[in-house]
PDB file of C-alpha atoms and ligand atoms in Angstrom:
ATOM      1  CA  UNK A   1       0.004   0.031   0.000  1.00 92.00           C
ATOM      2  CA  UNK A   2       1.311   3.395  -0.995  1.00 98.00           C
ATOM      3  CA  UNK A   3       0.890   6.283   1.408  1.00 98.00           C
ATOM      4  CA  UNK A   4       1.330  10.015   1.270  1.00 98.00           C
ATOM      5  CA  UNK A   5       4.574  11.073   2.939  1.00 98.00           C
ATOM      6  CA  UNK A   6       4.526  13.137   6.069  1.00 97.00           C
ATOM      7  CA  UNK A   7       5.907  16.596   5.538  1.00 98.00           C
ATOM      8  CA  UNK A   8       8.903  18.117   7.241  1.00 97.00           C
ATOM      9  CA  UNK A   9       7.078  21.406   7.785  1.00 98.00           C
ATOM     10  CA  UNK A  10       3.558  22.554   8.705  1.00 98.00           C
ATOM     11  CA  UNK A  11       1.017  23.566   6.101  1.00 98.00           C
ATOM     12  CA  UNK A  12       1.163  27.207   7.150  1.00 98.00           C
ATOM     13  CA  UNK A  13       4.963  27.430   7.191  1.00 98.00           C
ATOM     14  CA  UNK A  14       5.309  28.636   3.621  1.00 98.00           C
ATOM     15  CA  UNK A  15       3.009  31.624   4.108  1.00 98.00           C
ATOM     16  CA  UNK A  16       2.772  34.123   2.560  1.00 97.00           C
ATOM     17  CA  UNK A  17       4.139  32.477  -0.596  1.00 98.00           C
ATOM     18  CA  UNK A  18       2.024  29.330  -0.420  1.00 98.00           C
ATOM     19  CA  UNK A  19      -1.094  29.555   1.697  1.00 98.00           C
ATOM     20  CA  UNK A  20      -1.933  27.054   4.413  1.00 98.00           C
ATOM     21  CA  UNK A  21      -5.248  25.936   2.929  1.00 98.00           C
ATOM     22  CA  UNK A  22      -3.781  25.155  -0.479  1.00 98.00           C
ATOM     23  CA  UNK A  23      -0.956  23.208   1.138  1.00 98.00           C
ATOM     24  CA  UNK A  24      -3.395  21.216   3.270  1.00 98.00           C
ATOM     25  CA  UNK A  25      -5.786  20.400   0.381  1.00 98.00           C
ATOM     26  CA  UNK A  26      -2.904  19.659  -1.943  1.00 98.00           C
ATOM     27  CA  UNK A  27      -1.404  17.117   0.438  1.00 98.00           C
ATOM     28  CA  UNK A  28      -4.459  15.569   2.131  1.00 98.00           C
ATOM     29  CA  UNK A  29      -6.866  15.606  -0.793  1.00 98.00           C
ATOM     30  CA  UNK A  30      -5.043  15.789  -4.132  1.00 98.00           C
ATOM     31  CA  UNK A  31      -1.956  13.789  -3.301  1.00 98.00           C
ATOM     32  CA  UNK A  32      -4.029  11.348  -1.259  1.00 98.00           C
ATOM     33  CA  UNK A  33      -6.391  10.834  -4.198  1.00 98.00           C
ATOM     34  CA  UNK A  34      -3.452   9.802  -6.443  1.00 98.00           C
ATOM     35  CA  UNK A  35      -2.337   7.323  -3.775  1.00 98.00           C
ATOM     36  CA  UNK A  36      -5.834   5.917  -3.380  1.00 98.00           C
ATOM     37  CA  UNK A  37      -6.262   5.438  -7.117  1.00 98.00           C
ATOM     38  CA  UNK A  38      -2.796   3.834  -7.399  1.00 98.00           C
ATOM     39  CA  UNK A  39      -3.591   1.389  -4.583  1.00 98.00           C
ATOM     40  CA  UNK A  40      -6.871   0.548  -6.243  1.00 97.00           C
ATOM     41  CA  UNK A  41      -5.274   0.062  -9.695  1.00 97.00           C
ATOM     42  CA  UNK A  42      -2.758  -2.347  -8.219  1.00 97.00           C
ATOM     43  CA  UNK A  43      -5.214  -4.283  -6.007  1.00 96.00           C
ATOM     44  CA  UNK A  44      -4.937  -7.371  -8.205  1.00 95.00           C
ATOM     45  CA  UNK A  45      -1.157  -7.040  -8.654  1.00 96.00           C
ATOM     46  CA  UNK A  46       0.340  -7.418  -5.155  1.00 95.00           C
ATOM     47  CA  UNK A  47       3.870  -7.954  -6.441  1.00 94.00           C
ATOM     48  CA  UNK A  48       3.842  -4.684  -8.341  1.00 95.00           C
ATOM     49  CA  UNK A  49       2.210  -2.872  -5.404  1.00 96.00           C
ATOM     50  CA  UNK A  50       5.266  -3.842  -3.289  1.00 96.00           C
ATOM     51  CA  UNK A  51       7.571  -1.850  -5.546  1.00 97.00           C
ATOM     52  CA  UNK A  52       8.960   1.479  -4.510  1.00 96.00           C
ATOM     53  CA  UNK A  53       7.075   4.139  -6.504  1.00 97.00           C
ATOM     54  CA  UNK A  54      10.326   5.195  -8.265  1.00 97.00           C
ATOM     55  CA  UNK A  55      10.966   1.620  -9.436  1.00 97.00           C
ATOM     56  CA  UNK A  56       7.314   1.246 -10.463  1.00 97.00           C
ATOM     57  CA  UNK A  57       7.382   4.383 -12.610  1.00 98.00           C
ATOM     58  CA  UNK A  58      10.840   3.696 -14.029  1.00 96.00           C
ATOM     59  CA  UNK A  59       9.496   0.528 -15.698  1.00 96.00           C
ATOM     60  CA  UNK A  60       5.950   1.102 -16.868  1.00 96.00           C
ATOM     61  CA  UNK A  61       6.394  -1.722 -19.382  1.00 95.00           C
ATOM     62  CA  UNK A  62       6.365  -4.124 -16.430  1.00 95.00           C
ATOM     63  CA  UNK A  63       2.831  -2.967 -15.625  1.00 96.00           C
ATOM     64  CA  UNK A  64       0.059  -4.968 -17.304  1.00 96.00           C
ATOM     65  CA  UNK A  65      -1.631  -3.067 -20.077  1.00 96.00           C
ATOM     66  CA  UNK A  66      -5.037  -3.266 -18.339  1.00 96.00           C
ATOM     67  CA  UNK A  67      -3.850  -0.898 -15.642  1.00 97.00           C
ATOM     68  CA  UNK A  68      -0.874   0.828 -17.290  1.00 97.00           C
ATOM     69  CA  UNK A  69      -2.703   4.098 -17.988  1.00 97.00           C
ATOM     70  CA  UNK A  70      -4.092   4.193 -14.454  1.00 97.00           C
ATOM     71  CA  UNK A  71      -0.616   3.588 -13.020  1.00 97.00           C
ATOM     72  CA  UNK A  72       0.918   6.167 -15.332  1.00 97.00           C
ATOM     73  CA  UNK A  73      -1.514   8.784 -14.089  1.00 98.00           C
ATOM     74  CA  UNK A  74      -1.902   7.964 -10.422  1.00 98.00           C
ATOM     75  CA  UNK A  75       1.573   6.517  -9.890  1.00 98.00           C
ATOM     76  CA  UNK A  76       2.974   9.583 -11.654  1.00 98.00           C
ATOM     77  CA  UNK A  77       0.812  11.790  -9.445  1.00 98.00           C
ATOM     78  CA  UNK A  78       2.076  10.047  -6.333  1.00 98.00           C
ATOM     79  CA  UNK A  79       5.706  10.218  -7.409  1.00 98.00           C
ATOM     80  CA  UNK A  80       5.590  13.812  -8.640  1.00 98.00           C
ATOM     81  CA  UNK A  81       3.964  15.024  -5.451  1.00 98.00           C
ATOM     82  CA  UNK A  82       6.361  13.074  -3.252  1.00 98.00           C
ATOM     83  CA  UNK A  83       9.122  15.009  -4.966  1.00 98.00           C
ATOM     84  CA  UNK A  84       7.142  18.270  -4.838  1.00 98.00           C
ATOM     85  CA  UNK A  85       6.993  18.505  -1.005  1.00 98.00           C
ATOM     86  CA  UNK A  86      10.782  18.344  -0.920  1.00 98.00           C
ATOM     87  CA  UNK A  87      11.315  20.934  -3.669  1.00 98.00           C
ATOM     88  CA  UNK A  88       9.992  23.601  -1.310  1.00 98.00           C
ATOM     89  CA  UNK A  89      10.975  24.663   2.218  1.00 98.00           C
ATOM     90  CA  UNK A  90      10.086  27.331   4.730  1.00 98.00           C
ATOM     91  CA  UNK A  91      13.812  27.590   5.531  1.00 97.00           C
ATOM     92  CA  UNK A  92      16.040  30.123   3.840  1.00 94.00           C
ATOM     93  CA  UNK A  93      18.388  28.194   1.588  1.00 97.00           C
ATOM     94  CA  UNK A  94      20.854  29.313  -1.046  1.00 97.00           C
ATOM     95  CA  UNK A  95      22.222  27.572  -4.155  1.00 97.00           C
ATOM     96  CA  UNK A  96      25.268  25.435  -3.311  1.00 97.00           C
ATOM     97  CA  UNK A  97      28.536  25.206  -5.148  1.00 97.00           C
ATOM     98  CA  UNK A  98      27.511  22.406  -7.533  1.00 97.00           C
ATOM     99  CA  UNK A  99      24.255  24.166  -8.318  1.00 97.00           C
ATOM    100  CA  UNK A 100      25.930  27.497  -9.101  1.00 97.00           C
ATOM    101  CA  UNK A 101      28.493  25.814 -11.356  1.00 97.00           C
ATOM    102  CA  UNK A 102      25.870  23.702 -13.156  1.00 97.00           C
ATOM    103  CA  UNK A 103      23.460  26.615 -13.714  1.00 97.00           C
ATOM    104  CA  UNK A 104      26.359  28.757 -14.876  1.00 97.00           C
ATOM    105  CA  UNK A 105      27.504  26.238 -17.398  1.00 97.00           C
ATOM    106  CA  UNK A 106      24.096  25.369 -18.737  1.00 97.00           C
ATOM    107  CA  UNK A 107      22.094  28.579 -18.471  1.00 98.00           C
ATOM    108  CA  UNK A 108      24.679  31.312 -17.995  1.00 98.00           C
ATOM    109  CA  UNK A 109      23.831  31.854 -14.365  1.00 97.00           C
ATOM    110  CA  UNK A 110      21.160  31.554 -11.696  1.00 97.00           C
ATOM    111  CA  UNK A 111      19.128  34.530 -12.897  1.00 98.00           C
ATOM    112  CA  UNK A 112      19.034  33.256 -16.432  1.00 98.00           C
ATOM    113  CA  UNK A 113      18.028  29.838 -15.203  1.00 98.00           C
ATOM    114  CA  UNK A 114      15.162  31.335 -13.186  1.00 98.00           C
ATOM    115  CA  UNK A 115      14.069  33.374 -16.217  1.00 98.00           C
ATOM    116  CA  UNK A 116      14.072  30.375 -18.539  1.00 98.00           C
ATOM    117  CA  UNK A 117      12.322  28.169 -15.964  1.00 98.00           C
ATOM    118  CA  UNK A 118       9.683  30.832 -15.425  1.00 98.00           C
ATOM    119  CA  UNK A 119       9.194  31.231 -19.141  1.00 98.00           C
ATOM    120  CA  UNK A 120       8.681  27.479 -19.619  1.00 98.00           C
ATOM    121  CA  UNK A 121       6.274  27.322 -16.656  1.00 98.00           C
ATOM    122  CA  UNK A 122       4.322  30.366 -17.809  1.00 97.00           C
ATOM    123  CA  UNK A 123       3.940  28.993 -21.327  1.00 96.00           C
ATOM    124  CA  UNK A 124       3.086  25.433 -20.321  1.00 95.00           C
ATOM    125  CA  UNK A 125      -0.415  24.765 -21.610  1.00 92.00           C
ATOM    126  CA  UNK A 126      -3.018  23.323 -19.223  1.00 92.00           C
ATOM    127  CA  UNK A 127      -2.148  20.917 -16.426  1.00 96.00           C
ATOM    128  CA  UNK A 128       1.289  19.454 -15.977  1.00 98.00           C
ATOM    129  CA  UNK A 129       4.793  20.149 -14.703  1.00 98.00           C
ATOM    130  CA  UNK A 130       7.925  21.969 -15.731  1.00 98.00           C
ATOM    131  CA  UNK A 131      11.176  20.394 -14.618  1.00 98.00           C
ATOM    132  CA  UNK A 132      14.886  20.861 -14.460  1.00 98.00           C
ATOM    133  CA  UNK A 133      16.234  17.359 -15.287  1.00 98.00           C
ATOM    134  CA  UNK A 134      19.547  15.729 -16.013  1.00 97.00           C
ATOM    135  CA  UNK A 135      19.342  13.776 -19.221  1.00 95.00           C
ATOM    136  CA  UNK A 136      22.508  11.779 -19.687  1.00 91.00           C
ATOM    137  CA  UNK A 137      25.112  14.339 -18.772  1.00 90.00           C
ATOM    138  CA  UNK A 138      23.095  17.379 -19.798  1.00 93.00           C
ATOM    139  CA  UNK A 139      20.818  19.580 -17.663  1.00 97.00           C
ATOM    140  CA  UNK A 140      17.687  20.814 -19.371  1.00 97.00           C
ATOM    141  CA  UNK A 141      14.289  22.338 -18.700  1.00 98.00           C
ATOM    142  CA  UNK A 142      11.452  20.192 -19.921  1.00 98.00           C
ATOM    143  CA  UNK A 143       7.692  20.116 -19.464  1.00 97.00           C
ATOM    144  CA  UNK A 144       5.396  17.167 -19.091  1.00 98.00           C
ATOM    145  CA  UNK A 145       1.604  16.968 -19.435  1.00 97.00           C
ATOM    146  CA  UNK A 146      -0.767  15.634 -16.819  1.00 97.00           C
ATOM    147  CA  UNK A 147       1.108  13.544 -14.241  1.00 98.00           C
ATOM    148  CA  UNK A 148       3.695  12.166 -16.649  1.00 97.00           C
ATOM    149  CA  UNK A 149       6.977  11.948 -14.781  1.00 98.00           C
ATOM    150  CA  UNK A 150      10.492  12.390 -16.230  1.00 98.00           C
ATOM    151  CA  UNK A 151      11.499   9.340 -14.184  1.00 97.00           C
ATOM    152  CA  UNK A 152       9.610   7.182 -16.691  1.00 96.00           C
ATOM    153  CA  UNK A 153      11.813   8.587 -19.466  1.00 94.00           C
ATOM    154  CA  UNK A 154      15.010   7.768 -17.601  1.00 95.00           C
ATOM    155  CA  UNK A 155      15.696  11.371 -16.622  1.00 97.00           C
ATOM    156  CA  UNK A 156      16.909  12.461 -13.235  1.00 97.00           C
ATOM    157  CA  UNK A 157      14.733  15.095 -11.641  1.00 98.00           C
ATOM    158  CA  UNK A 158      16.581  18.052 -10.077  1.00 98.00           C
ATOM    159  CA  UNK A 159      13.561  20.302  -9.425  1.00 98.00           C
ATOM    160  CA  UNK A 160      10.086  20.885 -10.777  1.00 98.00           C
ATOM    161  CA  UNK A 161       6.941  22.939 -10.443  1.00 98.00           C
ATOM    162  CA  UNK A 162       3.379  21.662 -10.220  1.00 98.00           C
ATOM    163  CA  UNK A 163       1.309  23.635 -12.747  1.00 98.00           C
ATOM    164  CA  UNK A 164      -2.037  22.107 -11.994  1.00 98.00           C
ATOM    165  CA  UNK A 165      -4.465  24.792 -10.900  1.00 96.00           C
ATOM    166  CA  UNK A 166      -5.005  22.990  -7.601  1.00 97.00           C
ATOM    167  CA  UNK A 167      -1.451  23.984  -6.689  1.00 97.00           C
ATOM    168  CA  UNK A 168      -2.270  27.706  -6.744  1.00 97.00           C
ATOM    169  CA  UNK A 169      -5.813  28.649  -7.676  1.00 97.00           C
ATOM    170  CA  UNK A 170      -7.075  29.480  -4.135  1.00 96.00           C
ATOM    171  CA  UNK A 171      -4.451  32.134  -3.632  1.00 97.00           C
ATOM    172  CA  UNK A 172      -3.373  33.151  -7.118  1.00 97.00           C
ATOM    173  CA  UNK A 173      -6.452  32.413  -9.294  1.00 96.00           C
ATOM    174  CA  UNK A 174      -5.419  32.953 -12.892  1.00 94.00           C
ATOM    175  CA  UNK A 175      -2.130  34.651 -11.910  1.00 96.00           C
ATOM    176  CA  UNK A 176       0.152  31.694 -12.675  1.00 96.00           C
ATOM    177  CA  UNK A 177       3.179  33.979 -13.091  1.00 97.00           C
ATOM    178  CA  UNK A 178       2.823  35.177  -9.464  1.00 98.00           C
ATOM    179  CA  UNK A 179       2.674  31.558  -8.268  1.00 98.00           C
ATOM    180  CA  UNK A 180       5.840  30.777 -10.231  1.00 98.00           C
ATOM    181  CA  UNK A 181       7.564  33.762  -8.610  1.00 98.00           C
ATOM    182  CA  UNK A 182       6.451  32.517  -5.217  1.00 98.00           C
ATOM    183  CA  UNK A 183       7.812  29.052  -6.010  1.00 98.00           C
ATOM    184  CA  UNK A 184      11.190  30.491  -6.944  1.00 98.00           C
ATOM    185  CA  UNK A 185      11.329  32.086  -3.463  1.00 97.00           C
ATOM    186  CA  UNK A 186      10.694  28.847  -1.585  1.00 98.00           C
ATOM    187  CA  UNK A 187      12.882  26.487  -3.589  1.00 98.00           C
ATOM    188  CA  UNK A 188      14.832  24.107  -1.405  1.00 98.00           C
ATOM    189  CA  UNK A 189      18.322  24.725  -2.793  1.00 98.00           C
ATOM    190  CA  UNK A 190      19.767  22.175  -0.407  1.00 98.00           C
ATOM    191  CA  UNK A 191      17.666  19.523  -2.105  1.00 98.00           C
ATOM    192  CA  UNK A 192      18.702  20.829  -5.517  1.00 98.00           C
ATOM    193  CA  UNK A 193      22.356  20.477  -4.592  1.00 98.00           C
ATOM    194  CA  UNK A 194      21.659  16.948  -3.279  1.00 98.00           C
ATOM    195  CA  UNK A 195      19.859  15.974  -6.489  1.00 97.00           C
ATOM    196  CA  UNK A 196      22.684  17.332  -8.596  1.00 96.00           C
ATOM    197  CA  UNK A 197      25.209  15.347  -6.580  1.00 94.00           C
ATOM    198  CA  UNK A 198      23.425  12.002  -6.874  1.00 88.00           C
TER     199      UNK A 198
HETATM  200 MN1  MN3 B 201      -0.539  18.854  -7.521  1.00 57.09          MN
END
């Protein structure tokens, strides 16, 4: 049985950037719903249901066709949100050495990275995610629709932003750009550094 992870901070800790109610609903309702649907989809496949969600999503071909779409959507939702809670932090963090070097080499600096990331997130159509991933030895910004996860394509996730309206609509309504700015202020740079190192 998959379960939503417990968070390292309280729902209100990211105020005023992310509001308490959105954080609570996002975790206890939206993320929980992906987990519930994933558990239901794998009810008849106990061996698959024992897999770590990363391993499950890395090898969708191992999932029987009858439930593959359900697993892609709800397993992706579970995995993406598990990552999401760790992309953000109420603590003040700063980009580490590896991060600065990598963003310099690939994007010409932190500010340029932020600008390109924001551009991609602003322009992403409908629901989905924008990510910074490592693909082979290269870093790149990509976007995925729905709950598709870069993990299924063999890419290593460094950071990403949830662009489903449930992630921001209560506080930001149609102002997605303001939500993206808020996200850029609460990025957990310690996690980014860790992801780049592994
Ligand atoms: Mn979400």
